[in-house]
Amino acid sequence: MQELVRNLQNISFFSNFSPTLLSILVMVAGGVLIATVLAINALVLVYLERKVSAWMQDRLGPMEVGPRGLLQTLADAIKLLQKEDIVPAAADKPLHLMAPLLAFAAPCAAFAAFPYARNIVFGDFNIGVFFVIAITSLTVIAILLAGWASNNKWSLLGGMRAAAQIVSYEIPAALAILVVVMQVGSLSFQDISLAQDGGIHKWLIWHYFPFNLIAFVILFIATLAECNRTPFDLPEAESELVAGFHTEYSGFKWSVFMLTEYAEMLIVAILSSVLFLGSWSSPIPGFLNSGAWGMFWLLAKAFALIFVQMWLRWTLPRLRVDQLMYLSWKVLTPFAFVCIFAVGLWMLV
Amino acid sequence: MLFDFSVAFTFFLIGAAFIGVNLLISRMLQPRHPTAGKLSTYECGEQPIGQSWIQFNNRFYVIALIFLIFDVEVAFLFPWAAVFKKLGLFAFVEMVVFVAILLVGLAYVWRKGDLQWDKPETGKYARAAAPEFYSETPAPAITPKEELVSEPV
C-alpha cells in the first residue's frame, strides 16, 4: 500500500497531493475496483459454469445471446435488476436487507489482504493469513441472518446447516494452513509468496512429501465446503430445502448471494494458490516472472482450481448431513493434525 | 499496520455500498405490485403454519461448542507456528502436550457420539430415550394379522 502510494507520488500529476489524501484515493479506488472485479468475476464464472457443465453432459450450454452465448450472463444480470423484490410480510425486514450487504462486504474485505504480484498488494498485513480466515467467517453470520430473518422453515434449516457446516470445516482448513505457516515462519502472504519464488520446484505443495500434498487436499476440500459448493451444498439443497437460506430472496437480493458464492470461490482458489501453488511466481524460473505478470500467474492458478471446483460439482452427488460431519471431524481434522505433527518432526530432524 | 487494516475496512464499506447502490438502481427499475399471496411465506404452496422462530435441534449447539474449543486452539497455534522455526524442539514438545490434551477432548466427544448427526448411540440418556434400540433381547416379531376372509353372501 505505502509502496503503491510512493510510486504514485513519482507521477507528476499526483506529486502535490499529500500522502494521506493519496492513500485514501488509492483505498477508495481499490475498493471500487475490487467490487467491480467481483461482479465481473461472477458474470464470467456463471457463464463458465454453464459451459463446463454443458460440455461435461455433452450439451452446448448457452448459445443464443451474443456469440456462443457470451452475453447470456450479462442479460441475466440486467433481468435480475428489473425483477420485483419481494420481502415476505412475516420476515424481519431490516435483517432481511442486512444479510446480502454483509454477505458481499466480507469477501470484498478479504481481497485487501492478497498479494497480486511482487509489488502489488493493497494491505500487506503481517497477519494476512489469519485475517483472511477471520473475515471469510463473517459469511456465516450473513447466511444465518438470511435464514433467520426470512421466517421460513426451509431458510432456518438451511441457515443452521450452513452455520454447522462452515464452522466445522473451518477447523481442518485452518489446520492445513498452519502447516504452511510452520514452514515459512510468517503469517504474511507476501512472505509466503517470496518463499516460493523461483520455479515450480519451490512450490510448497512438493515440500515434505506427502504431508504438504495432503494438507493441500484437506484445504481444498474444507474450503469447498466453506463456499457451500456441491458436494457440500446442503444449506441450499434444492431437492429438500427448496433453496435453503435464500428461499425468500428474490430479484437483485437473490443475485447478491450468487455473487458472494462466486466471490468466495475466487477467494479460496487464490488462498490455495498463494499458500501451496507458488502464489504470483511463474512456474518456470525467470520466465515472465516480473511485475504485473504476477497477476496473470496468480489468476491462472486460481482459475485452474476453480475449474476443478466446477468439475467436482458436476461429478459428485451431494453428501448427507451426517456424512458431512463425519468427513470434517473424523477424517479431515485428524489428518490435518497428523500433517502438523509430521511436518514439525521433519523440520526438527 | 493500522493503516493496512483501514484498507480492509474501506473495502468492507465499499462492498456494502456497492450492493446498496445496486439495490437502489434495482428499486427504480422494478415493478412493485405486492399482493397478499406474494407476500406470504413460501411453504411449497401450502398455507404457512405458524412461525419459524422456534426452538430447534440443539445438535447445532453442540457442534458450535466443539468448534469454539477448536477455534481457540487454532488461534493459539497460529503464533506458535509463526515462531516454530526459531524455537525448535522445546516449542514442539510444548505444543504436542497442548494439542494432546485437546485431542483427548476430541476423542471424548467422538466416543460420546456428539459428532454423529443422527441419534447418539452411546450414553445413558440415549438408552433411556430409545430403549428398544439397546435392549439385549430381540424385538418381538410382528405377528401378521389374521386375514379377513370375506364371507360368501
mmCIF file of N, CA, C and O in Angstrom, chain A residues 1 23 27-28 31 81-89 101 104-105 108 123-126 131 133 148 151-154 156 160 167-168 171 174 178 182-183 185 187 248 252 321-322 325 330 337 341 348, chain B residues 1 3-5 7-8 10-12 14-16 18-19 22 26 30-31 33 38-39 41-44 49-53 56 60 63 67 70 73-74 77-78 81-82 85 88-89 92 96 99 110 117:
data_model
loop_
_atom_site.group_PDB
_atom_site.id
_atom_site.type_symbol
_atom_site.label_atom_id
_atom_site.label_comp_id
_atom_site.label_asym_id
_atom_site.label_seq_id
_atom_site.Cartn_x
_atom_site.Cartn_y
_atom_site.Cartn_z
ATOM 1 N N MET A 1 0.833 -1.205 0.000
ATOM 2 C CA MET A 1 0.000 0.000 0.000
ATOM 3 C C MET A 1 0.863 1.248 0.000
ATOM 4 O O MET A 1 0.769 2.084 -0.886
ATOM 5 N N SER A 23 -3.370 8.158 -0.252
ATOM 6 C CA SER A 23 -3.684 6.799 0.192
ATOM 7 C C SER A 23 -5.181 6.590 0.302
ATOM 8 O O SER A 23 -5.677 5.507 0.000
ATOM 9 N N MET A 27 -7.183 3.772 -1.678
ATOM 10 C CA MET A 27 -8.070 2.848 -0.964
ATOM 11 C C MET A 27 -9.435 2.790 -1.613
ATOM 12 O O MET A 27 -9.961 1.710 -1.899
ATOM 13 N N VAL A 28 -10.015 3.980 -1.862
ATOM 14 C CA VAL A 28 -11.370 4.018 -2.422
ATOM 15 C C VAL A 28 -11.365 3.432 -3.835
ATOM 16 O O VAL A 28 -12.210 2.597 -4.184
ATOM 17 N N GLY A 31 -11.089 -0.279 -3.602
ATOM 18 C CA GLY A 31 -12.339 -0.894 -3.176
ATOM 19 C C GLY A 31 -13.332 -0.993 -4.307
ATOM 20 O O GLY A 31 -13.947 -2.044 -4.535
ATOM 21 N N LEU A 81 -31.876 -7.190 -12.265
ATOM 22 C CA LEU A 81 -32.021 -5.830 -11.744
ATOM 23 C C LEU A 81 -33.467 -5.349 -11.850
ATOM 24 O O LEU A 81 -33.917 -4.544 -11.048
ATOM 25 N N GLN A 82 -34.190 -5.853 -12.863
ATOM 26 C CA GLN A 82 -35.555 -5.373 -13.086
ATOM 27 C C GLN A 82 -36.609 -6.194 -12.367
ATOM 28 O O GLN A 82 -37.791 -5.907 -12.454
ATOM 29 N N LYS A 83 -36.185 -7.261 -11.683
ATOM 30 C CA LYS A 83 -37.153 -8.148 -11.040
ATOM 31 C C LYS A 83 -37.734 -7.503 -9.792
ATOM 32 O O LYS A 83 -37.031 -6.793 -9.068
ATOM 33 N N GLU A 84 -39.000 -7.802 -9.529
ATOM 34 C CA GLU A 84 -39.618 -7.282 -8.315
ATOM 35 C C GLU A 84 -38.980 -7.925 -7.096
ATOM 36 O O GLU A 84 -38.735 -9.129 -7.072
ATOM 37 N N ASP A 85 -38.682 -7.084 -6.105
ATOM 38 C CA ASP A 85 -38.047 -7.549 -4.885
ATOM 39 C C ASP A 85 -39.141 -7.834 -3.860
ATOM 40 O O ASP A 85 -39.774 -6.922 -3.349
ATOM 41 N N ILE A 86 -39.390 -9.113 -3.599
ATOM 42 C CA ILE A 86 -40.475 -9.484 -2.689
ATOM 43 C C ILE A 86 -39.904 -9.810 -1.325
ATOM 44 O O ILE A 86 -39.074 -10.703 -1.192
ATOM 45 N N VAL A 87 -40.338 -9.063 -0.316
ATOM 46 C CA VAL A 87 -39.958 -9.361 1.057
ATOM 47 C C VAL A 87 -41.201 -9.894 1.749
ATOM 48 O O VAL A 87 -42.223 -9.196 1.794
ATOM 49 N N PRO A 88 -41.160 -11.134 2.270
ATOM 50 C CA PRO A 88 -42.369 -11.690 2.879
ATOM 51 C C PRO A 88 -42.853 -10.823 4.032
ATOM 52 O O PRO A 88 -42.040 -10.228 4.754
ATOM 53 N N ALA A 89 -44.184 -10.766 4.186
ATOM 54 C CA ALA A 89 -44.754 -9.907 5.225
ATOM 55 C C ALA A 89 -44.301 -10.335 6.608
ATOM 56 O O ALA A 89 -44.177 -9.511 7.515
ATOM 57 N N LEU A 101 -26.043 -7.421 2.235
ATOM 58 C CA LEU A 101 -24.983 -6.406 2.345
ATOM 59 C C LEU A 101 -23.747 -7.012 3.004
ATOM 60 O O LEU A 101 -22.625 -6.889 2.513
ATOM 61 N N PHE A 104 -21.799 -9.738 0.940
ATOM 62 C CA PHE A 104 -20.882 -9.304 -0.113
ATOM 63 C C PHE A 104 -19.724 -8.485 0.451
ATOM 64 O O PHE A 104 -18.625 -8.514 -0.105
ATOM 65 N N ALA A 105 -19.961 -7.766 1.548
ATOM 66 C CA ALA A 105 -18.908 -6.895 2.091
ATOM 67 C C ALA A 105 -17.730 -7.706 2.618
ATOM 68 O O ALA A 105 -16.575 -7.315 2.448
ATOM 69 N N CYS A 108 -15.242 -8.816 -0.013
ATOM 70 C CA CYS A 108 -14.531 -7.623 -0.504
ATOM 71 C C CYS A 108 -13.359 -7.301 0.403
ATOM 72 O O CYS A 108 -12.255 -7.005 -0.063
ATOM 73 N N GLY A 123 -3.154 -4.253 1.213
ATOM 74 C CA GLY A 123 -2.808 -4.141 2.624
ATOM 75 C C GLY A 123 -1.873 -5.274 2.988
ATOM 76 O O GLY A 123 -2.313 -6.408 3.095
ATOM 77 N N ASP A 124 -0.585 -4.982 3.173
ATOM 78 C CA ASP A 124 0.369 -6.050 3.451
ATOM 79 C C ASP A 124 0.358 -6.339 4.948
ATOM 80 O O ASP A 124 1.231 -5.925 5.688
ATOM 81 N N PHE A 125 -0.682 -7.076 5.396
ATOM 82 C CA PHE A 125 -0.792 -7.389 6.815
ATOM 83 C C PHE A 125 0.314 -8.343 7.226
ATOM 84 O O PHE A 125 0.625 -9.267 6.487
ATOM 85 N N ASN A 126 0.846 -8.149 8.436
ATOM 86 C CA ASN A 126 1.767 -9.174 8.921
ATOM 87 C C ASN A 126 1.014 -10.383 9.463
ATOM 88 O O ASN A 126 1.588 -11.397 9.791
ATOM 89 N N PHE A 131 -6.084 -13.010 9.069
ATOM 90 C CA PHE A 131 -7.123 -12.047 8.711
ATOM 91 C C PHE A 131 -8.115 -12.650 7.727
ATOM 92 O O PHE A 131 -9.333 -12.512 7.886
ATOM 93 N N ILE A 133 -8.809 -15.840 7.179
ATOM 94 C CA ILE A 133 -9.633 -16.862 7.841
ATOM 95 C C ILE A 133 -10.748 -16.189 8.628
ATOM 96 O O ILE A 133 -11.908 -16.604 8.593
ATOM 97 N N TRP A 148 -32.553 -16.726 9.291
ATOM 98 C CA TRP A 148 -33.393 -16.365 10.424
ATOM 99 C C TRP A 148 -34.388 -15.286 10.046
ATOM 100 O O TRP A 148 -35.572 -15.363 10.393
ATOM 101 N N ASN A 151 -37.912 -15.930 8.175
ATOM 102 C CA ASN A 151 -39.038 -16.523 8.884
ATOM 103 C C ASN A 151 -39.694 -17.627 8.060
ATOM 104 O O ASN A 151 -40.908 -17.697 7.930
ATOM 105 N N ASN A 152 -38.865 -18.446 7.484
ATOM 106 C CA ASN A 152 -39.329 -19.544 6.649
ATOM 107 C C ASN A 152 -38.620 -20.791 7.151
ATOM 108 O O ASN A 152 -37.445 -20.741 7.491
ATOM 109 N N LYS A 153 -39.362 -21.889 7.246
ATOM 110 C CA LYS A 153 -38.747 -23.084 7.851
ATOM 111 C C LYS A 153 -37.565 -23.597 7.041
ATOM 112 O O LYS A 153 -36.548 -24.011 7.591
ATOM 113 N N TRP A 154 -37.698 -23.569 5.721
ATOM 114 C CA TRP A 154 -36.591 -24.042 4.887
ATOM 115 C C TRP A 154 -35.360 -23.176 5.109
ATOM 116 O O TRP A 154 -34.243 -23.675 5.233
ATOM 117 N N LEU A 156 -34.577 -21.328 7.685
ATOM 118 C CA LEU A 156 -33.977 -21.507 9.004
ATOM 119 C C LEU A 156 -33.118 -22.769 9.014
ATOM 120 O O LEU A 156 -31.971 -22.743 9.473
ATOM 121 N N MET A 160 -29.106 -22.861 9.583
ATOM 122 C CA MET A 160 -28.492 -23.631 10.668
ATOM 123 C C MET A 160 -27.483 -24.634 10.123
ATOM 124 O O MET A 160 -26.394 -24.804 10.665
ATOM 125 N N VAL A 167 -18.604 -23.730 10.211
ATOM 126 C CA VAL A 167 -17.722 -23.717 11.382
ATOM 127 C C VAL A 167 -16.983 -25.049 11.499
ATOM 128 O O VAL A 167 -15.814 -25.080 11.888
ATOM 129 N N SER A 168 -17.636 -26.155 11.111
ATOM 130 C CA SER A 168 -16.953 -27.448 11.201
ATOM 131 C C SER A 168 -15.761 -27.501 10.264
ATOM 132 O O SER A 168 -14.707 -28.015 10.618
ATOM 133 N N ILE A 171 -12.134 -25.603 10.904
ATOM 134 C CA ILE A 171 -11.048 -26.185 11.709
ATOM 135 C C ILE A 171 -10.026 -26.886 10.809
ATOM 136 O O ILE A 171 -8.838 -26.544 10.852
ATOM 137 N N ALA A 174 -8.116 -24.298 8.719
ATOM 138 C CA ALA A 174 -7.126 -23.522 9.470
ATOM 139 C C ALA A 174 -5.910 -24.387 9.814
ATOM 140 O O ALA A 174 -4.774 -23.921 9.761
ATOM 141 N N LEU A 178 -2.024 -23.912 8.757
ATOM 142 C CA LEU A 178 -0.981 -23.912 9.781
ATOM 143 C C LEU A 178 0.277 -24.632 9.310
ATOM 144 O O LEU A 178 1.399 -24.229 9.644
ATOM 145 N N MET A 182 3.971 -22.914 9.544
ATOM 146 C CA MET A 182 5.110 -23.500 10.259
ATOM 147 C C MET A 182 6.368 -23.477 9.403
ATOM 148 O O MET A 182 7.454 -23.156 9.891
ATOM 149 N N GLN A 183 6.217 -23.840 8.131
ATOM 150 C CA GLN A 183 7.401 -23.965 7.277
ATOM 151 C C GLN A 183 8.000 -22.615 6.925
ATOM 152 O O GLN A 183 9.213 -22.465 6.852
ATOM 153 N N GLY A 185 7.295 -19.693 8.577
ATOM 154 C CA GLY A 185 7.591 -18.919 9.771
ATOM 155 C C GLY A 185 7.066 -17.501 9.700
ATOM 156 O O GLY A 185 7.641 -16.593 10.282
ATOM 157 N N LEU A 187 3.140 -15.112 8.998
ATOM 158 C CA LEU A 187 1.713 -15.106 8.689
ATOM 159 C C LEU A 187 1.395 -14.144 7.550
ATOM 160 O O LEU A 187 0.242 -13.927 7.234
ATOM 161 N N GLU A 248 -36.439 -17.127 0.425
ATOM 162 C CA GLU A 248 -37.311 -15.943 0.433
ATOM 163 C C GLU A 248 -36.641 -14.729 -0.196
ATOM 164 O O GLU A 248 -37.103 -13.618 -0.014
ATOM 165 N N PHE A 252 -32.700 -8.750 -7.163
ATOM 166 C CA PHE A 252 -31.281 -8.472 -7.028
ATOM 167 C C PHE A 252 -30.699 -8.999 -5.723
ATOM 168 O O PHE A 252 -29.546 -9.386 -5.666
ATOM 169 N N VAL A 321 -26.126 -34.983 5.703
ATOM 170 C CA VAL A 321 -25.621 -34.155 6.803
ATOM 171 C C VAL A 321 -24.683 -34.953 7.693
ATOM 172 O O VAL A 321 -23.638 -34.467 8.120
ATOM 173 N N ASP A 322 -25.054 -36.211 7.984
ATOM 174 C CA ASP A 322 -24.196 -36.980 8.887
ATOM 175 C C ASP A 322 -22.851 -37.310 8.236
ATOM 176 O O ASP A 322 -21.818 -37.325 8.897
ATOM 177 N N MET A 325 -20.594 -34.199 8.627
ATOM 178 C CA MET A 325 -19.948 -34.074 9.936
ATOM 179 C C MET A 325 -18.854 -35.124 10.086
ATOM 180 O O MET A 325 -17.791 -34.864 10.631
ATOM 181 N N LYS A 330 -14.036 -36.417 11.690
ATOM 182 C CA LYS A 330 -13.396 -37.717 11.894
ATOM 183 C C LYS A 330 -12.380 -38.059 10.808
ATOM 184 O O LYS A 330 -11.629 -39.013 10.964
ATOM 185 N N PHE A 337 -4.075 -32.846 11.788
ATOM 186 C CA PHE A 337 -3.176 -32.915 12.949
ATOM 187 C C PHE A 337 -1.958 -33.781 12.636
ATOM 188 O O PHE A 337 -0.837 -33.452 13.019
ATOM 189 N N PHE A 341 1.981 -32.613 12.941
ATOM 190 C CA PHE A 341 2.986 -33.337 13.722
ATOM 191 C C PHE A 341 4.126 -33.801 12.824
ATOM 192 O O PHE A 341 5.305 -33.648 13.163
ATOM 193 N N LEU A 348 12.426 -30.677 12.588
ATOM 194 C CA LEU A 348 13.380 -30.738 13.698
ATOM 195 C C LEU A 348 14.576 -31.625 13.361
ATOM 196 O O LEU A 348 15.702 -31.336 13.748
ATOM 197 N N MET B 1 0.725 -0.479 10.090
ATOM 198 C CA MET B 1 -0.081 -1.682 10.315
ATOM 199 C C MET B 1 -1.572 -1.350 10.416
ATOM 200 O O MET B 1 -2.398 -1.896 9.700
ATOM 201 N N PHE B 3 -2.876 1.200 9.386
ATOM 202 C CA PHE B 3 -3.238 1.746 8.098
ATOM 203 C C PHE B 3 -3.711 0.648 7.157
ATOM 204 O O PHE B 3 -4.698 0.790 6.440
ATOM 205 N N ASP B 4 -3.004 -0.503 7.197
ATOM 206 C CA ASP B 4 -3.396 -1.620 6.346
ATOM 207 C C ASP B 4 -4.795 -2.108 6.688
ATOM 208 O O ASP B 4 -5.577 -2.475 5.814
ATOM 209 N N PHE B 5 -5.112 -2.098 7.999
ATOM 210 C CA PHE B 5 -6.452 -2.526 8.382
ATOM 211 C C PHE B 5 -7.504 -1.548 7.892
ATOM 212 O O PHE B 5 -8.615 -1.952 7.560
ATOM 213 N N VAL B 7 -7.436 -0.136 5.133
ATOM 214 C CA VAL B 7 -7.706 -0.533 3.742
ATOM 215 C C VAL B 7 -8.803 -1.592 3.723
ATOM 216 O O VAL B 7 -9.782 -1.485 2.988
ATOM 217 N N ALA B 8 -8.648 -2.625 4.583
ATOM 218 C CA ALA B 8 -9.630 -3.701 4.619
ATOM 219 C C ALA B 8 -10.999 -3.154 5.007
ATOM 220 O O ALA B 8 -12.018 -3.528 4.424
ATOM 221 N N THR B 10 -12.126 -0.098 4.568
ATOM 222 C CA THR B 10 -12.678 0.658 3.441
ATOM 223 C C THR B 10 -13.279 -0.298 2.419
ATOM 224 O O THR B 10 -14.370 -0.056 1.905
ATOM 225 N N PHE B 11 -12.559 -1.391 2.123
ATOM 226 C CA PHE B 11 -13.068 -2.360 1.154
ATOM 227 C C PHE B 11 -14.396 -2.928 1.630
ATOM 228 O O PHE B 11 -15.329 -3.121 0.853
ATOM 229 N N PHE B 12 -14.470 -3.186 2.936
ATOM 230 C CA PHE B 12 -15.697 -3.729 3.532
ATOM 231 C C PHE B 12 -16.863 -2.767 3.299
ATOM 232 O O PHE B 12 -17.925 -3.155 2.808
ATOM 233 N N ILE B 14 -17.056 -0.314 1.105
ATOM 234 C CA ILE B 14 -17.359 -0.126 -0.314
ATOM 235 C C ILE B 14 -18.135 -1.331 -0.856
ATOM 236 O O ILE B 14 -19.055 -1.172 -1.654
ATOM 237 N N GLY B 15 -17.774 -2.534 -0.368
ATOM 238 C CA GLY B 15 -18.523 -3.724 -0.770
ATOM 239 C C GLY B 15 -19.983 -3.591 -0.414
ATOM 240 O O GLY B 15 -20.873 -3.858 -1.237
ATOM 241 N N ALA B 16 -20.266 -3.150 0.826
ATOM 242 C CA ALA B 16 -21.655 -2.969 1.254
ATOM 243 C C ALA B 16 -22.318 -1.867 0.439
ATOM 244 O O ALA B 16 -23.474 -2.006 0.004
ATOM 245 N N PHE B 18 -21.609 -0.890 -2.560
ATOM 246 C CA PHE B 18 -21.815 -1.373 -3.936
ATOM 247 C C PHE B 18 -23.162 -2.078 -4.052
ATOM 248 O O PHE B 18 -23.953 -1.807 -4.968
ATOM 249 N N ILE B 19 -23.436 -2.951 -3.085
ATOM 250 C CA ILE B 19 -24.716 -3.661 -3.088
ATOM 251 C C ILE B 19 -25.857 -2.684 -2.853
ATOM 252 O O ILE B 19 -26.899 -2.741 -3.507
ATOM 253 N N ASN B 22 -26.629 -0.791 -5.994
ATOM 254 C CA ASN B 22 -27.303 -1.646 -6.968
ATOM 255 C C ASN B 22 -28.745 -1.936 -6.562
ATOM 256 O O ASN B 22 -29.628 -2.021 -7.414
ATOM 257 N N SER B 26 -31.985 -1.109 -8.696
ATOM 258 C CA SER B 26 -32.993 -2.136 -8.914
ATOM 259 C C SER B 26 -34.367 -1.634 -8.467
ATOM 260 O O SER B 26 -35.371 -1.859 -9.131
ATOM 261 N N GLN B 30 -37.627 -1.684 -10.958
ATOM 262 C CA GLN B 30 -38.538 -2.830 -10.817
ATOM 263 C C GLN B 30 -39.994 -2.401 -10.663
ATOM 264 O O GLN B 30 -40.280 -1.310 -10.184
ATOM 265 N N PRO B 31 -40.906 -3.284 -11.080
ATOM 266 C CA PRO B 31 -42.325 -3.057 -10.782
ATOM 267 C C PRO B 31 -42.585 -3.424 -9.327
ATOM 268 O O PRO B 31 -41.845 -4.210 -8.748
ATOM 269 N N HIS B 33 -45.848 -4.631 -7.281
ATOM 270 C CA HIS B 33 -47.273 -4.927 -7.138
ATOM 271 C C HIS B 33 -47.444 -5.994 -6.084
ATOM 272 O O HIS B 33 -47.721 -7.147 -6.398
ATOM 273 N N LYS B 38 -48.355 -13.071 -2.705
ATOM 274 C CA LYS B 38 -46.925 -12.919 -2.971
ATOM 275 C C LYS B 38 -46.141 -12.762 -1.684
ATOM 276 O O LYS B 38 -45.021 -13.257 -1.556
ATOM 277 N N LEU B 39 -46.753 -12.037 -0.737
ATOM 278 C CA LEU B 39 -46.014 -11.697 0.480
ATOM 279 C C LEU B 39 -46.081 -12.779 1.547
ATOM 280 O O LEU B 39 -45.457 -12.655 2.588
ATOM 281 N N THR B 41 -45.347 -16.342 3.387
ATOM 282 C CA THR B 41 -44.137 -17.155 3.481
ATOM 283 C C THR B 41 -44.287 -18.390 2.611
ATOM 284 O O THR B 41 -45.341 -19.020 2.604
ATOM 285 N N TYR B 42 -43.221 -18.736 1.908
ATOM 286 C CA TYR B 42 -43.284 -19.866 0.980
ATOM 287 C C TYR B 42 -43.208 -21.180 1.735
ATOM 288 O O TYR B 42 -42.251 -21.410 2.478
ATOM 289 N N GLU B 43 -44.209 -22.003 1.551
ATOM 290 C CA GLU B 43 -44.134 -23.328 2.146
ATOM 291 C C GLU B 43 -44.642 -24.346 1.130
ATOM 292 O O GLU B 43 -45.607 -25.072 1.373
ATOM 293 N N CYS B 44 -44.033 -24.364 -0.025
ATOM 294 C CA CYS B 44 -44.372 -25.313 -1.087
ATOM 295 C C CYS B 44 -45.826 -25.208 -1.513
ATOM 296 O O CYS B 44 -46.452 -26.212 -1.851
ATOM 297 N N ILE B 49 -47.790 -22.630 8.190
ATOM 298 C CA ILE B 49 -48.283 -22.968 9.524
ATOM 299 C C ILE B 49 -47.329 -22.387 10.556
ATOM 300 O O ILE B 49 -46.167 -22.778 10.629
ATOM 301 N N GLY B 50 -47.802 -21.448 11.321
ATOM 302 C CA GLY B 50 -47.024 -20.899 12.433
ATOM 303 C C GLY B 50 -45.785 -20.143 11.973
ATOM 304 O O GLY B 50 -45.582 -19.896 10.788
ATOM 305 N N GLN B 51 -44.975 -19.768 12.966
ATOM 306 C CA GLN B 51 -43.741 -19.053 12.701
ATOM 307 C C GLN B 51 -42.610 -20.052 12.527
ATOM 308 O O GLN B 51 -42.762 -21.225 12.807
ATOM 309 N N SER B 52 -41.472 -19.568 12.082
ATOM 310 C CA SER B 52 -40.323 -20.476 12.107
ATOM 311 C C SER B 52 -39.337 -20.036 13.170
ATOM 312 O O SER B 52 -38.273 -20.615 13.292
ATOM 313 N N TRP B 53 -39.686 -18.996 13.914
ATOM 314 C CA TRP B 53 -38.803 -18.570 15.005
ATOM 315 C C TRP B 53 -39.115 -19.413 16.232
ATOM 316 O O TRP B 53 -39.827 -19.002 17.146
ATOM 317 N N PHE B 56 -34.936 -24.999 18.077
ATOM 318 C CA PHE B 56 -34.576 -26.040 17.127
ATOM 319 C C PHE B 56 -33.543 -26.972 17.726
ATOM 320 O O PHE B 56 -32.999 -26.714 18.801
ATOM 321 N N PHE B 60 -27.004 -28.543 16.720
ATOM 322 C CA PHE B 60 -26.264 -27.409 16.161
ATOM 323 C C PHE B 60 -25.446 -26.732 17.252
ATOM 324 O O PHE B 60 -24.355 -26.243 17.022
ATOM 325 N N ILE B 63 -22.281 -28.765 18.121
ATOM 326 C CA ILE B 63 -21.261 -28.545 17.097
ATOM 327 C C ILE B 63 -20.595 -27.188 17.303
ATOM 328 O O ILE B 63 -19.370 -27.046 17.213
ATOM 329 N N PHE B 67 -16.705 -26.488 18.018
ATOM 330 C CA PHE B 67 -15.999 -25.552 17.147
ATOM 331 C C PHE B 67 -15.270 -24.500 17.964
ATOM 332 O O PHE B 67 -14.116 -24.172 17.699
ATOM 333 N N PHE B 70 -12.070 -25.773 19.449
ATOM 334 C CA PHE B 70 -11.009 -25.972 18.472
ATOM 335 C C PHE B 70 -10.558 -24.658 17.857
ATOM 336 O O PHE B 70 -9.396 -24.510 17.489
ATOM 337 N N GLU B 73 -8.164 -23.132 20.090
ATOM 338 C CA GLU B 73 -6.916 -23.866 19.964
ATOM 339 C C GLU B 73 -6.132 -23.402 18.738
ATOM 340 O O GLU B 73 -4.930 -23.146 18.800
ATOM 341 N N VAL B 74 -6.851 -23.259 17.620
ATOM 342 C CA VAL B 74 -6.190 -22.833 16.384
ATOM 343 C C VAL B 74 -5.625 -21.421 16.553
ATOM 344 O O VAL B 74 -4.517 -21.125 16.104
ATOM 345 N N LEU B 77 -2.492 -21.787 18.149
ATOM 346 C CA LEU B 77 -1.486 -22.461 17.334
ATOM 347 C C LEU B 77 -0.844 -21.521 16.318
ATOM 348 O O LEU B 77 0.310 -21.723 15.937
ATOM 349 N N PHE B 78 -1.570 -20.496 15.878
ATOM 350 C CA PHE B 78 -1.015 -19.635 14.829
ATOM 351 C C PHE B 78 0.251 -18.900 15.258
ATOM 352 O O PHE B 78 1.257 -18.979 14.551
ATOM 353 N N ALA B 81 3.028 -21.401 15.393
ATOM 354 C CA ALA B 81 3.534 -21.813 14.077
ATOM 355 C C ALA B 81 4.463 -20.755 13.499
ATOM 356 O O ALA B 81 5.462 -21.067 12.848
ATOM 357 N N ALA B 82 4.142 -19.472 13.754
ATOM 358 C CA ALA B 82 4.941 -18.400 13.162
ATOM 359 C C ALA B 82 6.362 -18.379 13.726
ATOM 360 O O ALA B 82 7.293 -17.979 13.029
ATOM 361 N N LYS B 85 9.997 -22.190 13.814
ATOM 362 C CA LYS B 85 11.329 -22.385 13.226
ATOM 363 C C LYS B 85 12.429 -21.943 14.173
ATOM 364 O O LYS B 85 13.478 -22.562 14.273
ATOM 365 N N GLY B 88 12.289 -24.319 17.824
ATOM 366 C CA GLY B 88 12.747 -25.701 17.710
ATOM 367 C C GLY B 88 12.072 -26.675 18.657
ATOM 368 O O GLY B 88 10.884 -26.559 18.940
ATOM 369 N N LEU B 89 12.879 -27.610 19.189
ATOM 370 C CA LEU B 89 12.363 -28.777 19.906
ATOM 371 C C LEU B 89 11.472 -28.390 21.086
ATOM 372 O O LEU B 89 10.413 -28.975 21.281
ATOM 373 N N PHE B 92 8.102 -27.513 20.077
ATOM 374 C CA PHE B 92 7.397 -28.675 19.529
ATOM 375 C C PHE B 92 6.798 -29.516 20.655
ATOM 376 O O PHE B 92 5.621 -29.867 20.632
ATOM 377 N N VAL B 96 2.936 -30.321 21.440
ATOM 378 C CA VAL B 96 2.421 -31.695 21.447
ATOM 379 C C VAL B 96 1.585 -31.922 22.697
ATOM 380 O O VAL B 96 0.484 -32.480 22.635
ATOM 381 N N VAL B 99 -1.728 -29.874 22.326
ATOM 382 C CA VAL B 99 -2.665 -30.455 21.359
ATOM 383 C C VAL B 99 -3.173 -31.797 21.863
ATOM 384 O O VAL B 99 -4.351 -32.128 21.679
ATOM 385 N N TRP B 110 -16.023 -37.740 20.395
ATOM 386 C CA TRP B 110 -16.215 -38.771 19.374
ATOM 387 C C TRP B 110 -16.885 -39.994 19.991
ATOM 388 O O TRP B 110 -17.889 -40.512 19.521
ATOM 389 N N TRP B 117 -24.385 -36.976 13.580
ATOM 390 C CA TRP B 117 -25.513 -36.076 13.359
ATOM 391 C C TRP B 117 -26.814 -36.729 13.792
ATOM 392 O O TRP B 117 -27.660 -36.107 14.412
#
